[in-house]
Coordinates of C-alpha atoms in Angstrom, one line a residue:
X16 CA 94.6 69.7 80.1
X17 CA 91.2 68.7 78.7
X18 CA 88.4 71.2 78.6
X19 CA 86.7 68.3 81.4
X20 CA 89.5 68.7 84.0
X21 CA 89.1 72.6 83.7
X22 CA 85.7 72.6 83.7
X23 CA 85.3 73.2 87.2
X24 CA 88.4 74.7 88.0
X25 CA 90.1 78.2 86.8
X26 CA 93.6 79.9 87.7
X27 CA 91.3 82.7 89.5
X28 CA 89.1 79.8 91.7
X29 CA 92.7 79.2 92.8
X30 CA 94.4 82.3 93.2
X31 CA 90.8 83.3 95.3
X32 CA 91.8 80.2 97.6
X33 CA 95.6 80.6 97.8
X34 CA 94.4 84.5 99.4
X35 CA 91.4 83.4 101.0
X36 CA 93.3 80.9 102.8
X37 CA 96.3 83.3 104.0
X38 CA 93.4 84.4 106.9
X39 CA 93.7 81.3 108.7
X40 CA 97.4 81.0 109.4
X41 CA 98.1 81.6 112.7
X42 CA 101.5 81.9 112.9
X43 CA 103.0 82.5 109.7
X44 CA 107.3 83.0 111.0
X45 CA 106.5 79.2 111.6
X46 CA 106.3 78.8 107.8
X47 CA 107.8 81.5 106.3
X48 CA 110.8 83.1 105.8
X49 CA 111.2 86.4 104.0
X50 CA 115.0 86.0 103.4
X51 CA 114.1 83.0 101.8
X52 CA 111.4 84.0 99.7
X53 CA 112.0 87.9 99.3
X54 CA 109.2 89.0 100.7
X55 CA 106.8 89.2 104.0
X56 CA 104.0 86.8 104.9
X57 CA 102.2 90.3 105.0
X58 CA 103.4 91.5 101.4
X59 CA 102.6 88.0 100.1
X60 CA 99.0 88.0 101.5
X61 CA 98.9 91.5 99.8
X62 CA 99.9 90.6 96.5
X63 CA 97.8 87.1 96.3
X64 CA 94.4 89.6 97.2
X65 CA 95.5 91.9 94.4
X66 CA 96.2 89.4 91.9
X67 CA 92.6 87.4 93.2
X68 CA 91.1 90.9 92.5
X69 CA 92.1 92.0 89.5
X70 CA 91.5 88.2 88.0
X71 CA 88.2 88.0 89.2
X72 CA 87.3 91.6 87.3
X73 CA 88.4 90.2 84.4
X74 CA 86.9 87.0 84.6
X75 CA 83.5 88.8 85.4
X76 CA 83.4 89.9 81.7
X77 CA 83.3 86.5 80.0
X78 CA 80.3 84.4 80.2
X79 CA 79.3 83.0 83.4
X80 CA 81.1 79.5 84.6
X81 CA 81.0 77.8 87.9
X82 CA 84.6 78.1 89.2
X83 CA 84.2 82.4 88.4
X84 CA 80.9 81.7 90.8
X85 CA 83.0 79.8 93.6
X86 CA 85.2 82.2 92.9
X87 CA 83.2 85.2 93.6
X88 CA 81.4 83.1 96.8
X89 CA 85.1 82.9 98.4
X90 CA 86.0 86.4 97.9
X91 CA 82.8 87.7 98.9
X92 CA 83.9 85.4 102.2
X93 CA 87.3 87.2 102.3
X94 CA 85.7 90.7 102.0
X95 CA 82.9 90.3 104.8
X96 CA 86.1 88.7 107.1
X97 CA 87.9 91.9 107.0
X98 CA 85.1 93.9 107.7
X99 CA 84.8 95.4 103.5
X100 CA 81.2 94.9 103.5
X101 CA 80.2 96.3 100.5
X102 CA 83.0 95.1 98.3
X103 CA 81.5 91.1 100.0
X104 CA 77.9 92.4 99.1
X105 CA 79.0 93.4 95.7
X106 CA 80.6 90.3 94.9
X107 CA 77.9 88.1 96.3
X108 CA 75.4 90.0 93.8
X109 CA 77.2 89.4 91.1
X110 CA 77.9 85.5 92.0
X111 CA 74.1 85.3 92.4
X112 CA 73.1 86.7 88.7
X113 CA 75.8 84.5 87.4
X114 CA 73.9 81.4 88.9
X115 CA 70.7 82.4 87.7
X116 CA 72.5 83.4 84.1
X117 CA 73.5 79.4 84.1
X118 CA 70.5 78.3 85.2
X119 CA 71.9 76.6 88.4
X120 CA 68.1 77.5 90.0
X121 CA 66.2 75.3 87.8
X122 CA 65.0 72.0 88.8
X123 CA 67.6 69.2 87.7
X124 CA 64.7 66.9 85.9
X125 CA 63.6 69.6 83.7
X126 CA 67.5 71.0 82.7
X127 CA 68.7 67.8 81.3
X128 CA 65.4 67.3 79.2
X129 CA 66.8 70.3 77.9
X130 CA 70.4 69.2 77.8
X131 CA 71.1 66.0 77.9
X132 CA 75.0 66.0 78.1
X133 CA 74.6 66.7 81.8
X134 CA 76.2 63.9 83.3
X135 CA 75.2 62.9 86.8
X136 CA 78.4 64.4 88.3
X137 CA 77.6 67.7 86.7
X138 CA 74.0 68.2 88.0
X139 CA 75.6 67.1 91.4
X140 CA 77.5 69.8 91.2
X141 CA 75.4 72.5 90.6
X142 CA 73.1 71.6 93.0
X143 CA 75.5 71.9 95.8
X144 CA 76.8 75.2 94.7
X145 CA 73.1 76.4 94.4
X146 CA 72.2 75.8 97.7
X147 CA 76.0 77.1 98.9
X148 CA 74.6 80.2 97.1
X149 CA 71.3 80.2 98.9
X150 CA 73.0 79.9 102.1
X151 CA 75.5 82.2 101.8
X152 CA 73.1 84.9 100.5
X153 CA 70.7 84.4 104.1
X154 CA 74.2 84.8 106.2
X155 CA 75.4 87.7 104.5
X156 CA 71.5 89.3 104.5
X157 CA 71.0 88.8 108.4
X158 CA 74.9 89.8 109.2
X159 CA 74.4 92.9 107.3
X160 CA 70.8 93.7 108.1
X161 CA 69.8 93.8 104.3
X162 CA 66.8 91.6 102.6
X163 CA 68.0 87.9 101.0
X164 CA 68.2 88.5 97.4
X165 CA 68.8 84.5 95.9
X166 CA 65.8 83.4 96.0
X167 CA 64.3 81.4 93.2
X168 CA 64.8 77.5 93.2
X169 CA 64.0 76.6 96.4
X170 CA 61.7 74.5 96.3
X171 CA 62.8 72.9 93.0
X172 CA 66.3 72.0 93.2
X173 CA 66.4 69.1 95.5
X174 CA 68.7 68.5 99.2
X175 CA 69.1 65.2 98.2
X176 CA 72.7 64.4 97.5
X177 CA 74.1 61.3 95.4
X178 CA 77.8 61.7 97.2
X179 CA 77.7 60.8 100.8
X180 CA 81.1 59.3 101.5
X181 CA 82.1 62.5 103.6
X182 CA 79.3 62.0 105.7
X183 CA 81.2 59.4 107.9
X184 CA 84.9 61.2 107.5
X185 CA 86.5 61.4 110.6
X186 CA 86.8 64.8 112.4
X187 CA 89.2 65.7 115.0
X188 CA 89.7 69.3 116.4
X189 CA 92.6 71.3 114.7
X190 CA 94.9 73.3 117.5
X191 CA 97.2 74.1 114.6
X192 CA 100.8 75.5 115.9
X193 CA 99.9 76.1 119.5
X194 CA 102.3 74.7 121.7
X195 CA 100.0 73.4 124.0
X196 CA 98.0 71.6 121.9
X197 CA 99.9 68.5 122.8
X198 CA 99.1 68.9 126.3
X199 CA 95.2 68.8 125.9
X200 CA 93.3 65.8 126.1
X201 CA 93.0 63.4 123.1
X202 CA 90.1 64.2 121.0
X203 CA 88.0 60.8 119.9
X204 CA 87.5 60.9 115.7
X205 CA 84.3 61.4 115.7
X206 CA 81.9 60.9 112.4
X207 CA 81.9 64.4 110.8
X208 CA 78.0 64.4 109.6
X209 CA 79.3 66.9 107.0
X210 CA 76.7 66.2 104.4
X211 CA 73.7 66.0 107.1
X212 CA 74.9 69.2 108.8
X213 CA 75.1 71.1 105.1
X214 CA 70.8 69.7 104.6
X215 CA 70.0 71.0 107.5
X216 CA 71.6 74.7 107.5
X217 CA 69.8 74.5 104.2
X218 CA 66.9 73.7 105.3
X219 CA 66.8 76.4 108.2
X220 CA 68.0 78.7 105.4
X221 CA 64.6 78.3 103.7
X222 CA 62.8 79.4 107.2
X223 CA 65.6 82.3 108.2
X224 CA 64.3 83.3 104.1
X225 CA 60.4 83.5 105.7
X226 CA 61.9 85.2 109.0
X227 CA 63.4 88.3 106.9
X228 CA 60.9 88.7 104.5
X229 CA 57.9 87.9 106.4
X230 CA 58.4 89.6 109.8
X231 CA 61.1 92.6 108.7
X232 CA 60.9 93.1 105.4
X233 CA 60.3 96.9 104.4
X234 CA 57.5 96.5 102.3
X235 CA 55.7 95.2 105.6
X236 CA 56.1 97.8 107.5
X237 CA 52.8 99.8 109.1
X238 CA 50.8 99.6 111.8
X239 CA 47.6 99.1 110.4
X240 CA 45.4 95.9 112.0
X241 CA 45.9 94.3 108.1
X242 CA 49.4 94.1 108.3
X243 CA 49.5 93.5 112.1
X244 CA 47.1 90.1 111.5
X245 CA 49.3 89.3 108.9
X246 CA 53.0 89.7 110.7
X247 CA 51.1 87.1 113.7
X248 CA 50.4 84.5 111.4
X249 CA 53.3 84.5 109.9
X250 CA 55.0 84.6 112.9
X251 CA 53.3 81.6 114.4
X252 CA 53.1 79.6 110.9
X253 CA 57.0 80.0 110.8
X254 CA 57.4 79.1 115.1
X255 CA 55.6 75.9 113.9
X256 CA 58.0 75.3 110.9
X257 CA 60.7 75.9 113.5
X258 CA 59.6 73.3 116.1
X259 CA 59.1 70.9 113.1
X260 CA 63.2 71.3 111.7
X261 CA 64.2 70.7 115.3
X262 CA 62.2 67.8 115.8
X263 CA 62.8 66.0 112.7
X264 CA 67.3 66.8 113.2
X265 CA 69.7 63.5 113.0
X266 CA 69.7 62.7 116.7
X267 CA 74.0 63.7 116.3
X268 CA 73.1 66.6 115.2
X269 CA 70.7 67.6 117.4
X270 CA 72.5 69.4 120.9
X271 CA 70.1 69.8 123.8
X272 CA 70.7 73.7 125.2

């Protein structure tokens, strides 16, 4: 393989996948069979999480690259799912210094006047795994009741995508084995807005950022009138940004309560 076609992808990124994905099978005797393969769907899920972990500790001690990033980003996913919190906040940390190590925070105009073999595929790239980065950091912060911590680049790398041929995919509902799936109604394909639906989270991302920081960040705490003035106006400068993000969603995005 040429050092392009690896470029974004690792034998870790997949081995993270192969046990990230094991979560989501609902009804693994449907296709698995320990006599076939010597070992249970359980004991396989087992061994693919130990063999993503010890990869990924090993990968954390070369230089930084964007598949050991996604990499981290998934298992950080995987941790948080089974309820290891710290072992998802520790690798999320370290997927976030790795980011800012290759610079995926700095505005795309001013990297490639700094390197200029950065073709437009490549800058595409890392600015949708920056701002998969930001979000993830704000879900993680407000499930676990902690401050953001990926911050910088917000308001220099760009929500403007080049790639938008997902953006009319077709999306149907997924019932997977369930026997009575086939008894439900039929499902319309519907235009899956997947591009549209990413901007936006992002974009409510940057407000959820003012929300923690603003009104329940530590350092604000007090009850003095200075602070208490301050808390207000944030809080009513941020309702205001609130209103606005509604108002200006796609009309399919946008679901009346």
């Amino acid at each position: 393989q040429s050092q392009r076609s690896t470029a974004y992808c690792s034998s870790t990124l997949f081995k993270v996948l192969l046990a990230h994905t094991c979560r989501f099978i609902r009804a693994p005797d449907t296709i698995w069979d320990p006599e076939t393969y010597g070992e249970t769907f359980q004991q396989l899920t087992d061994r693919l999480l130990s063999e993503a972990r010890t990869s990924l500790a090993m990968e954390t001690l070369n230089p930084p690259s964007i598949p050991t990033i996604q990499a981290l980003l998934q298992q950080s996913a995987r941790e948080i799912g089974a309820g290891r919190s710290s072992s998802a906040w520790l690798y999320s940390g370290m997927a976030f210094r790795m980011a800012i190590d290759l610079g995926l925070h700095v505005s795309p105009d001013k990297l490639r006047q700094y390197i200029t073999s950065l073709s437009l595929e490549d800058i595409e790239i890392r600015k949708r795994l920056f701002w998969g980065l930001y979000a993830w950091d704000k879900h993680i912060s407000l499930y676990l009741g902690r401050m953001p911590n990926f911050l910088t680049g917000a308001e220099d790398v760009s929500l403007d995508f080049l790639d938008e041929f997902t953006e009319q995919d077709p999306w149907t509902p997924f019932y997977g084995p369930d026997p009575e799936a086939a008894d439900l109604p039929t499902y319309p394909p519907t235009p899956g807005h997947v591009m549209s639906c990413f901007r936006e989270l992002c974009k409510l991302c940057k407000i959820l950022t003012r929300v923690m920081l603003e009104l329940y960040s530590p350092c604000r705490a007090g009850n003095t009138s200075t602070k208490s003035d301050s808390r207000k106006a944030a809080f009513m400068d941020i309702a205001k940004d609130l209103r606005a993000w509604w108002s200006d969603l796609p009309p399919f995005l946008c679901v009346q309560p």
